[in-house]
Short mmCIF file of C-alpha atoms in Angstrom, two decimals:
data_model
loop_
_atom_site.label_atom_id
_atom_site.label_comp_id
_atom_site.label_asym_id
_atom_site.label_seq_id
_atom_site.Cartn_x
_atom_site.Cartn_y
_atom_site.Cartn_z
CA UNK A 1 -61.39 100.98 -71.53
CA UNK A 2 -60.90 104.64 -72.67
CA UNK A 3 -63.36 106.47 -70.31
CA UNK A 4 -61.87 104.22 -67.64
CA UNK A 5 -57.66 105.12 -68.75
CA UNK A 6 -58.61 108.47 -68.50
CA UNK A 7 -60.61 108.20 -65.12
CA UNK A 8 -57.77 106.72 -63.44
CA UNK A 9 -55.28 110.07 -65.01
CA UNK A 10 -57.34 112.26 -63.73
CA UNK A 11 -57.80 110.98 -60.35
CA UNK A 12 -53.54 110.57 -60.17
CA UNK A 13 -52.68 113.63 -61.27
CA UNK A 14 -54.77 115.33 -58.61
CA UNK A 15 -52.86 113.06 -56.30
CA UNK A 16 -56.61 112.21 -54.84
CA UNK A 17 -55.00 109.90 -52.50
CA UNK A 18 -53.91 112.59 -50.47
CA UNK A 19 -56.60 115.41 -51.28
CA UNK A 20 -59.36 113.33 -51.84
CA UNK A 21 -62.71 113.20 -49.40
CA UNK A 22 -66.41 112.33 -49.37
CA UNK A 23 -68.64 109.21 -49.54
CA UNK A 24 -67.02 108.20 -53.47
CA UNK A 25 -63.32 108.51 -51.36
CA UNK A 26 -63.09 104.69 -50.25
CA UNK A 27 -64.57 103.54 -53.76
CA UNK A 28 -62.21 105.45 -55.74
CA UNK A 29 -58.89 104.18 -53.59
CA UNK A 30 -59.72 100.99 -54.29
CA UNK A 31 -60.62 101.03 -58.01
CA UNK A 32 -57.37 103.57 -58.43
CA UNK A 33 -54.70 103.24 -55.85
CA UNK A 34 -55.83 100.34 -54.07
CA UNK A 35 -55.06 99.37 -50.41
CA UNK A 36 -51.55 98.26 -49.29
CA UNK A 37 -51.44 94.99 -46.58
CA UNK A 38 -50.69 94.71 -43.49
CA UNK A 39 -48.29 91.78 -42.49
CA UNK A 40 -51.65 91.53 -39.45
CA UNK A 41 -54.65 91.27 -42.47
CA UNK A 42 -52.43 88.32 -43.99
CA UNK A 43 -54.41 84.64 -44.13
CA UNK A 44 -51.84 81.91 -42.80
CA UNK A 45 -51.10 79.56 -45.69
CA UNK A 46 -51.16 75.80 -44.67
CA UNK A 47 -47.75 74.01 -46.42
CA UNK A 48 -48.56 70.88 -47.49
CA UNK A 49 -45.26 69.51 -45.78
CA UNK A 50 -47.67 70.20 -42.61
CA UNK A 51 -50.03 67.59 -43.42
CA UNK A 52 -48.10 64.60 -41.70
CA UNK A 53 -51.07 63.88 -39.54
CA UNK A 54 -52.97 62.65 -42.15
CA UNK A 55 -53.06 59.31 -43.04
CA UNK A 56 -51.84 57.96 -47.02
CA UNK A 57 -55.33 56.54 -47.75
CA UNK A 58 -56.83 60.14 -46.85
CA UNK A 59 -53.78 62.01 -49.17
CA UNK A 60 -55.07 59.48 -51.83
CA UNK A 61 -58.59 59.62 -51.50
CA UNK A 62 -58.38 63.47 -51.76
CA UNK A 63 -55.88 63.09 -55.09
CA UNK A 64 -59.05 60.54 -56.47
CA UNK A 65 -61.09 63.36 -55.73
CA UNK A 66 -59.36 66.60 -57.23
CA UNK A 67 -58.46 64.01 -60.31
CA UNK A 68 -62.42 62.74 -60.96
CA UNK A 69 -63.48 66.71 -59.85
CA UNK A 70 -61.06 68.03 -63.03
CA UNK A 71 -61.69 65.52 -65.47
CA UNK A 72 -65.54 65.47 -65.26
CA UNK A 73 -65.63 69.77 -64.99
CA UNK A 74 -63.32 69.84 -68.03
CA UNK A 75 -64.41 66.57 -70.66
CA UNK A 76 -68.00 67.81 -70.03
CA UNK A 77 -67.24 71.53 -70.41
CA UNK A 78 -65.15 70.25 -73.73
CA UNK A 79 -67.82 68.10 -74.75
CA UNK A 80 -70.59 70.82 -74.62
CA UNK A 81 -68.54 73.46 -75.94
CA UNK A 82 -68.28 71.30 -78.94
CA UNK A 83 -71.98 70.43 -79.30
CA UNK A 84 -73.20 73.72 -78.58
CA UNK A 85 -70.77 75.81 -81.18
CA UNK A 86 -71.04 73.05 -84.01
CA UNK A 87 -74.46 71.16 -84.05
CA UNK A 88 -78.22 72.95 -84.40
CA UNK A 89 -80.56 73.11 -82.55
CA UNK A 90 -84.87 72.20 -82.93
CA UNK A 91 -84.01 69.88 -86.19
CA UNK A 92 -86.81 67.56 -87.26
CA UNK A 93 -87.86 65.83 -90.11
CA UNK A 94 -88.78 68.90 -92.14
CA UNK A 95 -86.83 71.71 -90.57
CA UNK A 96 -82.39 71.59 -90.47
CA UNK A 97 -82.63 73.72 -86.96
CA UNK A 98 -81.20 76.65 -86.13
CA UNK A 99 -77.64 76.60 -84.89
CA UNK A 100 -76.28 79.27 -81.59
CA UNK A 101 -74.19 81.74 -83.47
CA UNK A 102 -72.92 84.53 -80.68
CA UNK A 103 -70.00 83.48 -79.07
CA UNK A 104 -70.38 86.44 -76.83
CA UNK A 105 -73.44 85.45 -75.03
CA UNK A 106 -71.84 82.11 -74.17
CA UNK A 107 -68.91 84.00 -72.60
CA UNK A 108 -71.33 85.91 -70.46
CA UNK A 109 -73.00 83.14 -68.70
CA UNK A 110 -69.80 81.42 -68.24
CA UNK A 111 -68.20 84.60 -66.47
CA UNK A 112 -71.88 85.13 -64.44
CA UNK A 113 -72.07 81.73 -62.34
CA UNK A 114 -67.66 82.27 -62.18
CA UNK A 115 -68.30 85.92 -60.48
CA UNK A 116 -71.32 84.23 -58.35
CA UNK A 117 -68.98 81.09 -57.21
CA UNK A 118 -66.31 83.35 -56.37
CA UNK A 119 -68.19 85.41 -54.47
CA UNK A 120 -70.01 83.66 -52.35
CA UNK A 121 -66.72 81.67 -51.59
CA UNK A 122 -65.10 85.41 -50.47
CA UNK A 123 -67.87 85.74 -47.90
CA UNK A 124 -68.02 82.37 -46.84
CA UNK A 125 -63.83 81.94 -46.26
CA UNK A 126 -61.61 83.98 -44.46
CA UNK A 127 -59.25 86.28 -47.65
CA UNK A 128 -56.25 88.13 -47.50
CA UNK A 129 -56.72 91.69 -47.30
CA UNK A 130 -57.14 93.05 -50.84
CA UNK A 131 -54.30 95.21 -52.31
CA UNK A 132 -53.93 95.64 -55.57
CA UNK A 133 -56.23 98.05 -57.63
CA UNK A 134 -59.06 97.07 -58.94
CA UNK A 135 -58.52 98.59 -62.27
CA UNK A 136 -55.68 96.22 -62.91
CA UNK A 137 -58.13 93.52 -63.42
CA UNK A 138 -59.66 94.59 -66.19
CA UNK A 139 -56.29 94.25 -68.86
CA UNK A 140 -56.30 90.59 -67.46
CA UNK A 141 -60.46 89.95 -68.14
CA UNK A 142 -60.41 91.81 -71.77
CA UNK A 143 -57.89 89.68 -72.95
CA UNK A 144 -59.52 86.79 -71.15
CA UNK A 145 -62.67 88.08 -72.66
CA UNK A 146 -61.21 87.90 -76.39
CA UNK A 147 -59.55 84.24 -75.70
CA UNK A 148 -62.61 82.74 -74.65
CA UNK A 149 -64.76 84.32 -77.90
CA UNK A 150 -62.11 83.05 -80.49
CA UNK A 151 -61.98 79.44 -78.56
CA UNK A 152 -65.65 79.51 -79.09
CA UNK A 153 -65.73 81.05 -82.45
CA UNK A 154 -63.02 78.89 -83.28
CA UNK A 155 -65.13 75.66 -83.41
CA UNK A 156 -66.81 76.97 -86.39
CA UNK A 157 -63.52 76.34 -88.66
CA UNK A 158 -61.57 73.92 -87.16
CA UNK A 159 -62.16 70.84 -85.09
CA UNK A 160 -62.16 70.13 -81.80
CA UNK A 161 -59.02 67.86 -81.86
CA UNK A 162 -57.22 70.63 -83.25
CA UNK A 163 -58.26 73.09 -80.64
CA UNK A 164 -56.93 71.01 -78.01
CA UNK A 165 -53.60 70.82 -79.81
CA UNK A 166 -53.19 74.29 -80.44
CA UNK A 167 -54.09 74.70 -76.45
CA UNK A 168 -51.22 72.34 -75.85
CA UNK A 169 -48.84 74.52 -77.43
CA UNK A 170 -49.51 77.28 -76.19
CA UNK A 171 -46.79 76.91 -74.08
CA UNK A 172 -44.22 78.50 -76.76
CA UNK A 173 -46.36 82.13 -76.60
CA UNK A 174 -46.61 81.69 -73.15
CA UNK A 175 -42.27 82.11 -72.77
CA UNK A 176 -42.29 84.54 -75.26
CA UNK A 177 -44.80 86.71 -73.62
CA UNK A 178 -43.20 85.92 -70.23
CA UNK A 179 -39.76 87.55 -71.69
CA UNK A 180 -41.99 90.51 -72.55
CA UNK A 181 -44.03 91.21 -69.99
CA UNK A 182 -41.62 89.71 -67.13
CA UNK A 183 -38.19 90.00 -68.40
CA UNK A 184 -38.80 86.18 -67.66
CA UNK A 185 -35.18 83.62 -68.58
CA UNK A 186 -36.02 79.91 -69.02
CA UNK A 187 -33.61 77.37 -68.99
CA UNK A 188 -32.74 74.83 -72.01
CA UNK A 189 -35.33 72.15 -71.62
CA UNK A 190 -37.55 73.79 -71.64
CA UNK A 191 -36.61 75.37 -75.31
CA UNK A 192 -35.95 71.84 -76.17
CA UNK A 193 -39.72 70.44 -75.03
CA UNK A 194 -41.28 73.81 -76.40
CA UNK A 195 -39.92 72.82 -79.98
CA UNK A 196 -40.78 69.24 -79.54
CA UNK A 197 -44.73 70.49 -78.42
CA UNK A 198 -44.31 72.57 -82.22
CA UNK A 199 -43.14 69.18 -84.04
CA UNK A 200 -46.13 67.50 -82.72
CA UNK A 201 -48.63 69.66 -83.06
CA UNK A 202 -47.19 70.11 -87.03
CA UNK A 203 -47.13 66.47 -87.33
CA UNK A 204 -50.57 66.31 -86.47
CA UNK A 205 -52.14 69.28 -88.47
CA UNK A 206 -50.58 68.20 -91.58
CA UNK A 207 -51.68 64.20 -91.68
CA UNK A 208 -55.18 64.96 -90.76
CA UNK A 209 -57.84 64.02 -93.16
CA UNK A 210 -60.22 66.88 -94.06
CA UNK A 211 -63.16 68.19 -91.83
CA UNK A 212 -66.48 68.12 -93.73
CA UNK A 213 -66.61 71.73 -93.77
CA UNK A 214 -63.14 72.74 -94.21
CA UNK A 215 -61.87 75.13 -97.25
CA UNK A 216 -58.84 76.81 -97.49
CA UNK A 217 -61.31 79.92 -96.18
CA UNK A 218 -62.43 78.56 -93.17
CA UNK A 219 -59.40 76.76 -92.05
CA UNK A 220 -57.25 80.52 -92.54
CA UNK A 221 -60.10 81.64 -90.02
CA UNK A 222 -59.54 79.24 -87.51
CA UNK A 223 -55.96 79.31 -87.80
CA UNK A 224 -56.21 83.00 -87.21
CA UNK A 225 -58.68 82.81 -84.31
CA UNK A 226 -56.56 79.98 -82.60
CA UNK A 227 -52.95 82.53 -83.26
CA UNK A 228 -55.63 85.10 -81.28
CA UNK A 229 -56.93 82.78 -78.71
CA UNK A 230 -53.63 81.79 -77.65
CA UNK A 231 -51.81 85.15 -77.65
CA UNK A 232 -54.74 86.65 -75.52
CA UNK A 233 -54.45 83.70 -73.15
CA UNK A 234 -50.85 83.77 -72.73
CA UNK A 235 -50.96 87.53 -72.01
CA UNK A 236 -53.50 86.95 -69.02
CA UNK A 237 -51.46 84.06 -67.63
CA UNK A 238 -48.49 86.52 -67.60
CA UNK A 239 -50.55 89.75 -66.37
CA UNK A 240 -52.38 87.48 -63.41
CA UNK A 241 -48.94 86.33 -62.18
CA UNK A 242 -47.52 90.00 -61.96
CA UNK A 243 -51.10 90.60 -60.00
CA UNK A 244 -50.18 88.11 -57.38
CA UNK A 245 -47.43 90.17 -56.46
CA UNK A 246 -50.22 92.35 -53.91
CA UNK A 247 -50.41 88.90 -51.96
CA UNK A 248 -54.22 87.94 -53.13
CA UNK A 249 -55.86 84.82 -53.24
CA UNK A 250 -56.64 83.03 -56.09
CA UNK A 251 -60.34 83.61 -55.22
CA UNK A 252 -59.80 87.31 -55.14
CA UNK A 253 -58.69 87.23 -58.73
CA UNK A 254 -61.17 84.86 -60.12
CA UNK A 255 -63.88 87.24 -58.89
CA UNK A 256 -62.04 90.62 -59.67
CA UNK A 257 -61.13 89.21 -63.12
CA UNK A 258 -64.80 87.77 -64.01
CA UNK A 259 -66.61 91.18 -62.35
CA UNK A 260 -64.93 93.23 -65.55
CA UNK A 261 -65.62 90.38 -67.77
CA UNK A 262 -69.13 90.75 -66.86
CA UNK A 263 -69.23 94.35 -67.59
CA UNK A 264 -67.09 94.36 -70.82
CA UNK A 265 -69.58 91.51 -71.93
CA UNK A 266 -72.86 92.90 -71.28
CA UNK A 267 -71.76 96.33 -72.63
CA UNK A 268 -70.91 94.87 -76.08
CA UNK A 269 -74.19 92.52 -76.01
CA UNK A 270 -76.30 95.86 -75.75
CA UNK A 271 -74.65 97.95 -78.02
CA UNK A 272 -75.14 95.29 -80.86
CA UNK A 273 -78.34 94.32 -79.43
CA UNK A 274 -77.51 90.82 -79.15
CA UNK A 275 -78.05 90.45 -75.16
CA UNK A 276 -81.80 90.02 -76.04
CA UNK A 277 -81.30 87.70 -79.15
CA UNK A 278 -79.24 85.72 -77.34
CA UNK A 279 -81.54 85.16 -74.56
CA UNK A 280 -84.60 84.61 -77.38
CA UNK A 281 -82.48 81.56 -78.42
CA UNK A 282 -82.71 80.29 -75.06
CA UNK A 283 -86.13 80.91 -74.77
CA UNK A 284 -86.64 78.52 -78.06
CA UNK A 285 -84.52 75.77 -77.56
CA UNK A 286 -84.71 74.61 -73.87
CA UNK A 287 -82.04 72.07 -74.56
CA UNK A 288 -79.53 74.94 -75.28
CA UNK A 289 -80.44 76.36 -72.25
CA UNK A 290 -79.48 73.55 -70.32
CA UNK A 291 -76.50 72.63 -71.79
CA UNK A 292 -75.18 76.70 -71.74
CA UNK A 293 -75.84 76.07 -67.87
CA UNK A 294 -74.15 72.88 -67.38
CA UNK A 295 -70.65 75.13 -69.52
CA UNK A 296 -70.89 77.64 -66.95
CA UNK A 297 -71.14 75.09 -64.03
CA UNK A 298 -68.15 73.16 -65.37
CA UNK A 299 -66.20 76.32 -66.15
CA UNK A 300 -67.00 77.74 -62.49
CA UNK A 301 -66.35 74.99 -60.16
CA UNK A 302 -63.93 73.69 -62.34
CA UNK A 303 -62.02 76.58 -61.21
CA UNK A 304 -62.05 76.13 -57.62
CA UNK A 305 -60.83 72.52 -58.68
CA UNK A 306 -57.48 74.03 -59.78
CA UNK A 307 -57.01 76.35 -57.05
CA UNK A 308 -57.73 73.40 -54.71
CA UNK A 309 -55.25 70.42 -56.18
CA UNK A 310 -52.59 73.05 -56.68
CA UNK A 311 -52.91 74.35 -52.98
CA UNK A 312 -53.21 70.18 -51.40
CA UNK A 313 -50.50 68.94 -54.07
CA UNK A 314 -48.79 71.47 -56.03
CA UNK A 315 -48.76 72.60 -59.62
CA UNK A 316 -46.78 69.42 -60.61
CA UNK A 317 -49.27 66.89 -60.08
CA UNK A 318 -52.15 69.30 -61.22
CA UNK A 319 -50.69 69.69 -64.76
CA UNK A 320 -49.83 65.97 -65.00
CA UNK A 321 -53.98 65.75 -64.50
CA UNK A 322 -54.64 68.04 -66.87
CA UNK A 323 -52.52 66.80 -69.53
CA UNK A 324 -53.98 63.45 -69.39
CA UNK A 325 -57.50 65.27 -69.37
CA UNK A 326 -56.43 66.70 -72.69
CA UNK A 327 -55.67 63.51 -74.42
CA UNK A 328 -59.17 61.86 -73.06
CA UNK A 329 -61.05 64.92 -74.63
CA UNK A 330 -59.38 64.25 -78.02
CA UNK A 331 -60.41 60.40 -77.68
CA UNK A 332 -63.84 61.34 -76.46
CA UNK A 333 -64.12 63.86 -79.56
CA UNK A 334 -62.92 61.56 -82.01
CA UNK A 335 -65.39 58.94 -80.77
CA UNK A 336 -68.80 61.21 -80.25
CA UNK A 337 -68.50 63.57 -83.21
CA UNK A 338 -66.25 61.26 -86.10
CA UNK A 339 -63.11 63.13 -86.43
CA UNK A 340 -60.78 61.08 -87.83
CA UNK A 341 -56.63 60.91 -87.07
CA UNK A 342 -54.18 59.17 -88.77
CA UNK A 343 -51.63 57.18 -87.99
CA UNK A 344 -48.86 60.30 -87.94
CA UNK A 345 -51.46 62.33 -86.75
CA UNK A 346 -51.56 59.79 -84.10
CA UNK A 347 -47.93 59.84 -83.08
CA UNK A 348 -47.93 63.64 -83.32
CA UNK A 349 -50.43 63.86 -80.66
CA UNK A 350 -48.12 61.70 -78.55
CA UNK A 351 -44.93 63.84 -78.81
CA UNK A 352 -47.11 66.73 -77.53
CA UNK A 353 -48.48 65.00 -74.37
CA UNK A 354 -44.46 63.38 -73.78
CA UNK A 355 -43.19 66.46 -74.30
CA UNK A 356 -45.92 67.94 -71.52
CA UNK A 357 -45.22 65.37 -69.52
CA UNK A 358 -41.23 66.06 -70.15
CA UNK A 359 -41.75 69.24 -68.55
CA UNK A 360 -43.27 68.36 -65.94
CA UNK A 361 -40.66 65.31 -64.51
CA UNK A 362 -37.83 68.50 -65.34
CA UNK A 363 -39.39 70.89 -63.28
CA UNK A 364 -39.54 68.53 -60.55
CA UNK A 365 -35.85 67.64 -60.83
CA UNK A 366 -35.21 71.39 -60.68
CA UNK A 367 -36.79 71.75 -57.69
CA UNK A 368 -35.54 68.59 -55.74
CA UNK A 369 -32.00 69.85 -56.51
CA UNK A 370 -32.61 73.39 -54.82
CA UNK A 371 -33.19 75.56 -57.54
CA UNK A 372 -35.41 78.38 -58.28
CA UNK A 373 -38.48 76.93 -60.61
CA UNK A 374 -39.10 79.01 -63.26
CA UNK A 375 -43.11 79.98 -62.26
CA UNK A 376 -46.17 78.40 -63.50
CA UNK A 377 -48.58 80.36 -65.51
CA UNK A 378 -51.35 81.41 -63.44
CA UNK A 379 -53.94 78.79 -63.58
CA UNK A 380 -57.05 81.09 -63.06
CA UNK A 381 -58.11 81.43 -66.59
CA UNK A 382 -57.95 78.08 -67.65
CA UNK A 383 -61.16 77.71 -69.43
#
C-alpha cells in the first residue's frame, strides 16, 4: 500500500495528466486519474417497472430461481466454511488428521475464481465505460481482504451460530461508519431495529451452553476477530457505495475489487512462504481440495446471484432472501455439527431476524410514501 500511496503522489504532483506521454501513459491514467464518462459510453439500465410484458408465472419462476440460486451458493458456502476451518483432515483409526490452518490461502482461491467470473462476464456483456481509478479499489479489497481472514479465522474460537449472529448485527457498525465515511443521517427506526438486532444478539450469546473448546482465551479471540471482521466489512460496504458514484457496474467492481485482493493475497502468501504450504495441503488431502473449490464456486456465482435479484426485484426482496438464508444456516449448523441453543438463546435469534425483517417492511413504507431511502450497503462483498 505504501509503494503504491506514494506512486500515485508522485504521478499528481507532476500533474502527469497533462505532461505525461509514452506507451505506460494510458496505464497510468487509469490506475491514477482514471477516465471520466461520457453520457454516449453509458449502458441503458432496464427498470423493472418496464417488464409489463412478462407474464406473473415468468416474474415468479425467475423469483424461485434467484431464491434456490442464493440459498444453495450461500448454506453450502456456510456449510463448507464450517467444515473446512473446524474439522481435520486424513483421520483414521491411528492418526487424529491434520486440520487446514491458513486462513489466507482460503481467501485466495475464493478471490481467484471471483476475479475469473467477473471477468469473463466483462467481455462477454456490454459495461459502462469505466471511470473511476483503479487505485481506489484497493482500500475497498484490503479491508475486504482482512474481513474475510478473521470470518475464517474466526471459526477457530467461536461457533458457527454465533458468526452468523454477529453478521446479523452488523448493521449497527454499518450506520456508524456510514456517518463517518458519508456524513450519512438515518431516520428513527431504524435506531430503534438497530438496538433491537443488539438485544438479540445479547440474548443469544449469553444463554448459550459452552462450545467444547471454548475458554475464556479463545472466546476473547473470537470476540475480537468478529469486532474486526465486522468493522472491516462495514468500511467496504461504505467505501464501494462512494465508488458507485463514477457510474460502474456492479461487475466492474467485483472484478476491480477481487484483482487487488489477488495481489495483496499472493504477496503476503510469499513473503511468509505459505503460498506453497498451502498448496502442499491440497496436494495431501484431495477432499480439501474439493471442498476449497466448491467455497470459491459458491462465493463467485453467488455473487452474480445478488447483483441479479437486486437488478430483476430490488434490494427489498433480496435481503428478505437473505435473512431467511441466515436463519436456515443456523438450523443446518445446529443440526450437522451439534451446537446446541437454548430456549432464550432461541428467542434471541428471533428478535434479530424480526428486527431484519422490521427493516425491511419500513424501508418499503418509506419508499411507497415518496421519500428518499436511506441507501443499501453495497452488496458486492457479501461473502
Amino acid at each position: 500500500m505504501v509503494p503504491g500511496y506514494l506512486l500515485v503522489q508522485y504521478f499528481r504532483r507532476r500533474n502527469y495528466l497533462e505532461t505525461g506521454r509514452g506507451i505506460c501513459f494510458p496505464l497510468v491514467k487509469a490506475c491514477v486519474f482514471g477516465n471520466e464518462p461520457k453520457a454516449s459510453d453509458e449502458v441503458p439500465l432496464v427498470s423493472r417497472t418496464e417488464a409489463a410484458e412478462t407474464t406473473t408465472t415468468w416474474q415468479a419462476l425467475k423469483l424461485l430461481f434467484c431464491a434456490m440460486g442464493l440459498q444453495v451458493s450461500y448454506l453450502t458456502w456456510g456449510v463448507l466454511q464450517e467444515r473446512v476451518m473446524t474439522r481435520s483432515y486424513g483421520a483414521t483409526a491411528t492418526s487424529p488428521g491434520e486440520r487446514f490452518t491458513d486462513s489466507q490461502f482460503l481467501v485466495l482461491m475464493n478471490r481467484v475464481l471471483a476475479l475469473i467470473v467477473a471477468g469473463l462476464t466483462c467481455v462477454l456483456c456490454k459495461q459502462p465505460r469505466h471511470g473511476a481509478p483503479m487505485y481506489q479499489y484497493s482500500f475497498a479489497s484490503l479491508s475486504n481482504v482482512l474481513s474475510s481472514w478473521c470470518q475464517y479465522e474466526a471459526l477457530k474460537f467461536v461457533s458457527f451460530p454465533t458468526q452468523v449472529l454477529a453478521k446479523a448485527s452488523k448493521v449497527i457498525p454499518v450506520m456508524l461508519m456510514g456517518k463517518l465515511v458519508s456524513r450519512r443521517s438515518y431516520e428513527h427506526w431504524e435506531y430503534l431495529t438497530a438496538g433491537l438486532i443488539s438485544m438479540g444478539v445479547s440474548m443469544f450469546l449469553l444463554s448459550s451452553g459452552p462450545e467444547p473448546r471454548s475458554s475464556p482465551a479463545t472466546t476473547l479471540s473470537g470476540l475480537l476477530l468478529l469486532t474486526g471482521y465486522i468493522a472491516f466489512d462495514s468500511f467496504t460496504s461504505n467505501w464501494q457505495d462512494a465508488l458507485f458514484a463514477h457510474k460502474m457496474s456492479s461487475v466492474q467492481m467485483m472484478f476491480g475489487v477481487n484483482f487487488f485482493s489477488c495481489v495483496f493475497t499472493v504477496v503476503s502468501l510469499l513473503e511468509q512462504g505459505a503460498l506453497l504450504e498451502g498448496t502442499r495441503f491440497m496436494g495431501r488431502h484431495s477432499e480439501f481440495a474439493a471442498h476449497a473449490l466448491l467455497l470459491s464456486i459458491c462465493s463467485a456465482f453467488g455473487q452474480l446471484f445478488i447483483f441479479y435479484t437486486i437488478g430483476q426485484f430490488g434490494a427489498a426482496i433480496f435481503t428478505i432472501i437473505m435473512t431467511l438464508r441466515q436463519a436456515i444456516a443456523i438450523l443446518l449448523s445446529c443440526l450437522l455439527y451439534g451446537h446446541t441453543v437454548t430456549v432464550v438463546g432461541g428467542l434471541g435469534v428471533a428478535v434479530v431476524f424480526a428486527a431484519l425483517l422490521l427493516r425491511v417492511y419500513a424501508r418499503g413504507r418509506l419508499k411507497q410514501r415518496g421519500k428518499k431511502a436511506v441507501p443499501v450497503e453495497s452488496p458486492v462483498q457479501k461473502v
